[in-house]
Coordinates of C-alpha atoms and ligand atoms in Angstrom, one line a residue:
M1 CA 15.9 91.8 -36.9
S2 CA 14.5 88.7 -35.4
F3 CA 15.8 85.3 -36.6
L4 CA 12.3 84.1 -36.1
A5 CA 9.6 84.3 -38.8
D6 CA 7.2 87.3 -38.8
R7 CA 4.2 85.2 -39.1
L8 CA 4.9 84.0 -35.3
N9 CA 4.2 87.7 -34.0
A10 CA 0.6 87.0 -34.5
I11 CA 0.3 83.6 -32.7
K12 CA 0.5 83.1 -28.8
P13 CA 1.3 79.7 -27.4
S14 CA -1.7 77.6 -26.2
P15 CA -2.7 79.2 -22.9
T16 CA -4.4 76.0 -21.8
M17 CA -1.4 73.8 -22.1
A18 CA 0.6 76.7 -20.3
V19 CA -1.8 76.5 -17.3
T20 CA -1.5 72.8 -17.3
T21 CA 2.4 73.0 -17.6
K22 CA 2.4 75.5 -14.7
A23 CA 0.0 73.4 -12.6
M24 CA 2.2 70.3 -13.2
E25 CA 5.3 72.2 -12.2
L26 CA 3.9 73.6 -9.0
I27 CA 2.8 70.1 -8.2
R28 CA 6.4 68.5 -8.7
E29 CA 7.8 71.3 -6.6
G30 CA 5.8 70.0 -3.9
H31 CA 2.8 72.7 -3.7
D32 CA -0.6 71.7 -2.8
V33 CA -2.1 72.4 -6.3
I34 CA -5.3 70.8 -7.8
G35 CA -5.3 71.3 -11.6
L36 CA -8.5 71.8 -13.2
G37 CA -7.0 73.1 -16.4
A38 CA -6.3 70.1 -18.5
G39 CA -8.7 69.2 -21.4
E40 CA -8.4 65.5 -21.1
P41 CA -10.5 62.7 -19.5
D42 CA -8.9 61.2 -16.2
F43 CA -10.0 57.8 -17.4
D44 CA -7.3 55.4 -18.7
T45 CA -7.6 54.3 -22.3
P46 CA -9.8 50.9 -22.1
A47 CA -7.8 47.7 -21.8
H48 CA -9.0 46.2 -25.0
I49 CA -7.7 49.1 -27.0
I50 CA -4.3 49.0 -25.3
E51 CA -4.3 45.3 -25.8
A52 CA -4.9 45.8 -29.6
A53 CA -1.9 48.2 -29.7
K54 CA 0.3 45.5 -28.1
Q55 CA -0.8 43.0 -30.5
A56 CA -0.1 45.1 -33.4
L57 CA 3.3 45.9 -32.2
D58 CA 4.0 42.1 -31.8
N59 CA 2.6 41.6 -35.3
G60 CA 5.1 44.3 -36.7
I61 CA 2.8 47.0 -37.3
T62 CA 5.8 49.6 -36.9
R63 CA 6.2 51.0 -40.4
Y64 CA 4.9 53.8 -42.5
T65 CA 1.2 53.6 -43.6
A66 CA -0.4 55.7 -46.3
V67 CA -0.3 59.3 -45.6
N68 CA -4.1 59.4 -44.9
G69 CA -3.9 56.1 -42.6
M70 CA -4.5 52.5 -43.2
P71 CA -7.4 51.3 -45.4
E72 CA -8.7 49.5 -42.6
L73 CA -8.8 52.8 -40.3
Q74 CA -10.6 54.6 -42.9
D75 CA -13.1 51.9 -43.1
A76 CA -13.7 52.0 -39.6
I77 CA -14.2 55.9 -39.6
I78 CA -16.5 55.4 -42.6
G79 CA -18.6 52.9 -40.2
K80 CA -18.2 55.3 -37.4
F81 CA -19.8 58.2 -39.4
K82 CA -22.6 55.9 -40.5
R83 CA -23.4 54.4 -37.2
D84 CA -23.2 57.7 -35.1
N85 CA -24.1 60.4 -37.5
D86 CA -25.8 58.9 -40.6
L87 CA -23.4 60.1 -42.9
D88 CA -21.8 58.0 -46.2
F89 CA -18.3 58.8 -46.8
T90 CA -16.0 56.9 -49.1
R91 CA -12.4 56.3 -48.5
D92 CA -11.2 59.4 -50.9
E93 CA -13.5 61.6 -48.5
I94 CA -11.6 60.4 -45.2
H95 CA -8.7 62.5 -43.7
V96 CA -6.6 60.8 -41.0
S97 CA -4.3 63.0 -38.8
C98 CA -2.3 63.1 -35.4
G99 CA -5.2 64.4 -33.5
G100 CA -7.8 66.7 -34.1
K101 CA -5.7 69.9 -33.8
P102 CA -3.5 68.8 -37.0
V103 CA -6.9 68.0 -38.8
I104 CA -7.8 71.7 -38.4
F105 CA -4.1 72.8 -39.4
N106 CA -4.2 71.0 -42.6
A107 CA -7.7 72.1 -43.6
M108 CA -6.7 75.8 -42.8
M109 CA -3.3 75.5 -44.6
A110 CA -5.0 73.9 -47.7
T111 CA -7.6 76.7 -48.1
I112 CA -6.7 80.0 -46.4
N113 CA -5.4 82.7 -48.6
S114 CA -4.4 86.0 -46.9
G115 CA -7.4 88.0 -46.0
D116 CA -9.8 85.2 -45.8
E117 CA -12.3 85.6 -43.1
I118 CA -12.9 82.8 -40.7
I119 CA -16.2 83.2 -38.2
I120 CA -15.4 81.8 -35.0
P121 CA -18.3 81.9 -32.3
A122 CA -16.9 83.2 -28.8
P123 CA -16.2 81.7 -26.3
Y124 CA -14.2 79.4 -28.6
W125 CA -11.5 76.6 -28.2
V126 CA -8.1 78.6 -28.0
S127 CA -6.5 77.1 -31.3
Y128 CA -9.5 78.1 -33.6
P129 CA -8.1 82.1 -34.1
D130 CA -4.5 81.2 -34.0
I131 CA -4.4 78.3 -36.4
P132 CA -5.8 80.6 -39.3
L133 CA -3.6 83.4 -38.5
F134 CA -0.5 81.3 -39.5
F135 CA -1.9 81.5 -43.0
G136 CA -3.0 85.2 -43.1
G137 CA -6.8 84.2 -42.3
V138 CA -8.6 87.0 -40.4
P139 CA -10.7 85.5 -37.5
V140 CA -14.1 87.1 -37.2
I141 CA -15.2 86.6 -33.7
V142 CA -19.0 86.4 -32.7
D143 CA -19.6 87.1 -29.0
C144 CA -22.2 84.5 -27.9
P145 CA -22.5 85.4 -24.1
A146 CA -24.1 83.3 -21.3
E147 CA -27.2 84.9 -21.5
A148 CA -27.6 83.4 -25.2
N149 CA -26.4 80.1 -23.6
F150 CA -23.0 80.6 -25.3
K151 CA -24.6 79.9 -28.8
M152 CA -24.6 81.9 -31.9
T153 CA -28.0 83.0 -33.4
P154 CA -28.9 82.9 -37.1
E155 CA -29.2 86.5 -37.1
Q156 CA -25.5 86.9 -35.7
L157 CA -24.1 84.4 -38.4
E158 CA -26.0 86.2 -41.1
A159 CA -24.5 89.5 -39.9
A160 CA -20.9 88.1 -39.8
I161 CA -21.0 86.7 -43.2
T162 CA -19.0 88.8 -45.8
P163 CA -18.1 88.1 -49.4
K164 CA -14.4 87.2 -47.8
T165 CA -15.8 84.6 -45.6
K166 CA -14.1 81.2 -46.1
W167 CA -15.2 79.1 -43.0
L168 CA -17.6 79.0 -40.2
I169 CA -16.0 76.9 -37.3
L170 CA -18.7 75.3 -35.1
N171 CA -17.8 73.3 -32.1
S172 CA -20.8 71.4 -30.2
P173 CA -20.3 70.4 -27.4
S174 CA -18.2 73.3 -26.8
N175 CA -14.8 74.0 -25.2
P176 CA -15.0 75.9 -22.9
T177 CA -18.4 75.9 -22.2
G178 CA -19.8 72.5 -22.6
A179 CA -22.8 74.0 -24.7
A180 CA -24.2 72.1 -27.3
Y181 CA -26.6 73.0 -30.2
S182 CA -29.8 71.0 -30.7
R183 CA -31.1 69.8 -34.1
T184 CA -33.4 72.9 -34.1
E185 CA -30.7 75.3 -33.4
I186 CA -28.3 73.8 -36.0
K187 CA -31.2 73.9 -38.3
A188 CA -31.6 77.6 -37.9
L189 CA -27.7 78.2 -38.8
T190 CA -27.9 75.9 -41.9
D191 CA -30.9 77.8 -43.3
V192 CA -28.6 80.8 -43.5
L193 CA -25.7 78.9 -44.5
V194 CA -27.5 77.5 -47.6
R195 CA -28.1 80.9 -48.8
H196 CA -24.3 81.7 -48.9
E197 CA -22.7 79.4 -51.2
H198 CA -19.4 80.6 -50.8
V199 CA -19.3 79.7 -47.1
W200 CA -17.5 76.3 -45.9
I201 CA -18.4 74.8 -42.7
F202 CA -15.8 73.1 -40.2
T203 CA -17.7 71.3 -37.4
D204 CA -15.4 70.1 -34.6
D205 CA -17.5 67.2 -33.2
I206 CA -14.6 66.0 -30.8
Y207 CA -17.1 65.8 -27.7
E208 CA -19.9 64.2 -29.6
H209 CA -20.1 61.4 -27.1
L210 CA -19.7 63.4 -23.9
I211 CA -23.5 64.4 -23.5
Y212 CA -25.9 64.3 -20.7
D213 CA -29.3 64.3 -19.8
G214 CA -30.7 62.7 -22.8
F215 CA -29.4 65.1 -25.1
E216 CA -29.2 64.3 -28.9
F217 CA -25.9 65.0 -30.7
T218 CA -26.3 66.1 -34.3
T219 CA -24.0 67.5 -36.8
V220 CA -24.3 70.2 -39.7
A221 CA -23.9 67.6 -42.6
Q222 CA -26.6 65.4 -41.2
V223 CA -29.0 68.2 -40.3
E224 CA -28.7 69.6 -43.7
P225 CA -27.6 67.5 -46.6
R226 CA -27.2 70.3 -49.1
L227 CA -24.2 71.5 -47.2
R228 CA -22.5 68.1 -47.4
S229 CA -20.6 69.4 -50.5
R230 CA -19.0 72.2 -48.2
T231 CA -18.8 70.6 -44.8
L232 CA -15.9 69.0 -43.4
T233 CA -17.0 67.1 -40.3
M234 CA -14.0 66.6 -37.8
N235 CA -13.8 64.1 -34.7
G236 CA -11.3 62.1 -33.2
M237 CA -10.1 59.5 -30.6
S238 CA -8.8 61.9 -27.9
K239 CA -11.8 62.7 -25.7
G240 CA -14.6 60.1 -26.0
Y241 CA -12.1 57.2 -26.2
C242 CA -9.7 58.6 -23.7
M243 CA -6.8 58.5 -26.1
T244 CA -5.5 62.1 -25.9
G245 CA -1.7 60.7 -26.2
W246 CA -2.3 58.4 -28.9
R247 CA -2.7 61.3 -31.3
V248 CA -5.6 60.3 -33.9
G249 CA -8.2 62.5 -35.5
F250 CA -9.9 62.4 -38.7
A251 CA -12.4 64.3 -40.7
G252 CA -14.9 63.3 -43.5
G253 CA -15.4 65.9 -46.4
P254 CA -15.4 66.4 -50.0
A255 CA -12.8 64.5 -51.9
P256 CA -11.0 67.6 -53.6
L257 CA -10.5 69.2 -50.0
I258 CA -9.4 65.7 -48.5
K259 CA -6.9 65.3 -51.3
A260 CA -5.3 68.7 -50.4
M261 CA -5.2 68.1 -47.0
T262 CA -3.4 64.9 -47.7
T263 CA -0.9 67.0 -49.8
V264 CA 0.0 69.1 -46.9
Q265 CA 0.3 66.3 -44.6
S266 CA 2.4 64.1 -47.0
Q267 CA 5.1 67.2 -46.8
S268 CA 4.7 67.4 -43.0
L269 CA 3.4 64.9 -40.4
T270 CA 3.5 62.0 -43.1
H271 CA 0.8 60.3 -40.9
T272 CA -0.3 59.5 -37.6
A273 CA 1.5 56.5 -35.7
A274 CA 1.0 53.0 -37.1
V275 CA 0.4 51.6 -33.7
S276 CA -2.1 54.2 -32.8
Q277 CA -4.0 53.7 -36.3
A278 CA -4.1 49.7 -35.2
A279 CA -5.6 50.7 -31.7
S280 CA -8.2 53.3 -33.3
I281 CA -9.5 50.4 -35.7
V282 CA -10.3 48.4 -32.5
A283 CA -11.6 51.3 -30.4
L284 CA -14.1 52.4 -33.5
N285 CA -15.2 48.9 -34.4
G286 CA -15.3 47.3 -30.8
P287 CA -17.4 47.6 -28.0
Q288 CA -18.8 51.3 -27.1
D289 CA -20.5 50.8 -23.9
F290 CA -17.5 52.2 -21.7
I291 CA -18.5 55.6 -23.1
A292 CA -21.9 55.6 -21.5
A293 CA -20.3 54.2 -18.3
N294 CA -17.8 57.2 -18.2
N295 CA -20.6 59.6 -19.0
V296 CA -22.4 58.5 -15.8
V297 CA -19.5 59.7 -13.8
F298 CA -18.9 62.7 -15.8
K299 CA -22.4 63.8 -15.2
E300 CA -22.1 63.3 -11.6
R301 CA -19.2 65.4 -11.4
R302 CA -20.6 68.2 -13.6
D303 CA -23.8 68.3 -11.3
L304 CA -21.6 68.5 -8.2
V305 CA -19.3 71.3 -9.8
V306 CA -22.2 73.3 -11.0
S307 CA -23.8 73.1 -7.6
M308 CA -21.0 73.7 -5.4
L309 CA -19.8 76.7 -7.7
N310 CA -23.4 78.2 -7.5
Q311 CA -23.1 78.4 -3.8
A312 CA -19.7 80.3 -4.1
T313 CA -20.3 84.3 -3.4
G314 CA -20.4 86.1 -6.7
I315 CA -20.1 82.9 -8.9
E316 CA -22.7 82.1 -11.6
C317 CA -22.7 78.7 -13.4
P318 CA -24.9 77.4 -16.0
T319 CA -25.4 73.6 -16.6
P320 CA -24.0 72.7 -19.7
E321 CA -25.2 69.9 -22.2
G322 CA -22.0 68.3 -22.7
A323 CA -18.3 67.8 -22.8
F324 CA -16.3 68.1 -19.4
Y325 CA -16.2 71.7 -18.9
V326 CA -18.0 74.4 -17.1
F327 CA -17.7 78.2 -17.7
P328 CA -18.9 80.1 -14.7
S329 CA -19.3 83.8 -14.7
I330 CA -17.4 86.0 -12.0
K331 CA -19.1 89.3 -12.7
G332 CA -20.2 89.5 -9.1
L333 CA -16.4 89.4 -8.2
I334 CA -15.2 92.2 -10.3
G335 CA -13.9 95.1 -8.2
K336 CA -13.5 93.1 -4.8
K337 CA -10.3 93.2 -3.0
T338 CA -8.3 90.1 -2.0
P339 CA -7.0 89.8 1.7
A340 CA -3.6 90.9 0.4
G341 CA -5.3 94.0 -0.9
K342 CA -5.1 93.3 -4.6
S343 CA -8.1 94.3 -6.6
I344 CA -9.7 91.7 -9.0
Q345 CA -10.2 93.5 -12.3
T346 CA -10.4 90.8 -14.6
D347 CA -10.7 87.2 -14.7
E348 CA -6.9 86.7 -15.2
D349 CA -6.6 88.5 -11.8
F350 CA -9.1 85.9 -10.4
V351 CA -7.4 82.8 -11.6
T352 CA -4.1 84.2 -10.4
Y353 CA -5.6 84.7 -6.9
L354 CA -7.2 81.4 -6.9
L355 CA -3.9 79.7 -7.5
E356 CA -1.9 81.8 -5.3
A357 CA -4.4 81.8 -2.2
E358 CA -6.0 78.2 -2.8
G359 CA -3.9 76.2 -4.8
V360 CA -6.6 75.7 -7.8
S361 CA -5.4 76.0 -11.1
V362 CA -8.2 76.9 -13.8
V363 CA -8.0 78.9 -17.2
H364 CA -9.4 82.4 -17.3
G365 CA -12.1 83.3 -19.7
E366 CA -10.4 85.8 -21.7
A367 CA -8.1 83.0 -23.2
F368 CA -11.3 81.8 -24.9
G369 CA -12.6 85.1 -26.0
L370 CA -15.3 85.8 -23.2
S371 CA -14.7 87.6 -19.9
P372 CA -15.2 87.8 -17.1
H373 CA -15.2 83.9 -16.9
F374 CA -13.0 80.9 -16.0
R375 CA -13.2 77.5 -17.3
I376 CA -13.0 74.3 -15.0
S377 CA -12.4 70.9 -16.5
Y378 CA -14.2 68.4 -14.2
A379 CA -12.3 65.3 -15.8
T380 CA -10.5 64.9 -12.6
A381 CA -11.2 62.7 -9.5
T382 CA -14.4 63.5 -7.6
E383 CA -12.8 64.0 -4.1
L384 CA -10.4 66.4 -5.8
L385 CA -13.1 68.3 -7.5
E386 CA -15.0 68.5 -4.2
D387 CA -11.9 69.9 -2.4
A388 CA -11.1 72.3 -5.3
C389 CA -14.7 73.6 -5.2
Q390 CA -14.6 74.0 -1.4
R391 CA -11.4 76.0 -1.9
I392 CA -13.1 78.5 -4.6
Q393 CA -15.9 78.9 -2.2
R394 CA -13.5 79.9 0.4
A395 CA -11.3 82.2 -1.8
C396 CA -14.7 83.9 -3.0
S397 CA -15.6 84.4 0.7
A398 CA -12.4 86.0 1.5
L399 CA -12.9 88.6 -1.2
K400 CA -14.0 92.1 0.2
D401 CA -15.8 95.0 -1.3
Ligands
PLP501 C1 -12.9 71.5 -29.2 C2 -11.6 70.9 -29.3 N1 -11.1 70.6 -30.6 C3 -10.0 69.8 -30.7 C4 -9.0 69.5 -29.7 C5 -8.0 68.8 -30.1 O1 -7.9 67.3 -29.8 P1 -6.6 66.5 -30.2 O2 -5.8 66.3 -29.0 O3 -7.4 65.1 -30.7 O4 -5.8 67.2 -31.3 C6 -9.4 69.8 -28.4 C7 -8.5 69.5 -27.3 O5 -8.7 70.0 -26.4 C8 -10.6 70.6 -28.3 O6 -11.1 70.8 -27.0

């Protein structure tokens, strides 16, 4: 009998973290590897946010805070929801945790009973199915292929809802595809949801600020106020504010749910670091113009990567609306042979070949629930991206029928 808990049998370690760690290991060992697996901006945290943290430390902001964060941070989050999403919240409707991921964890732990179903459109961010599994939840995966622009249709949503459905998890812009739902597309989904009063909606808006070509971001509670009483709107500092390592995520939602999540956190994480909270207050209340400046660079990189990948034999790469990922298809490469004589049968075979033959580290689509694809994070230096795409082109040309 194993000493470890049975519940771990259903959970796998985050595959994206595994790929990133592997690439970093190879680079440390002196291999020429370009890592395109990491889901974090390569930009540094803006200087004024770092300065705010230094000042906070000098001012003795080094002690415990309230479980749900400092009141000043809660107010900054309330201000953010009003400014960016036209959503009104009070302090007892705001949850603060150590990043977006723990917000999901707290929400699922606070609500899921064994057998509850969680609708997750695929491709999905790797943690969505695994977190509910900790609590006996049943992920209900809805396939959203490239032909549907990786988006769920109202018909698919309607068909996936059962009396056991507890949550729908919606992520726009999406990791791993970068696809984002327009207001009209969200409205089509909320028209279904208003009719199913037992279904709660978890929106992961962490890539809200990373949108291109004039795309207008909207979120469920904003589009359909009748769903506000059963929607948890999640967001955080990690992506748009370039603060992945600071560990601050938050959510706005109904007070009884927030209270339950706070109870969970009071017996686990306690709260996120006081210094990170102080920095986040300044980040949310201070100048926001660096976001648009970063997006100019991200958009250039997106266009470069999409164009270069579409020139590679056997790869088809759609242009996404947001985030910093592309999710190309390798349908055209399945069944081909590597110069070493290995057959490419799956997207995992392809990414292994890419790493071994050309030293490019990416994540296979199967990890996100849709094959045959792979994910590239283009949040890395433009010269490296260009080099990586050339290597991918070379690797694809070297495959034979
Ligand atoms: C869609 C999505 N949600 C949540 C997170 C987690 O963010 P955090 O680092 O704030 O926990 C990520 C990180 O990759 C993500 O891609």
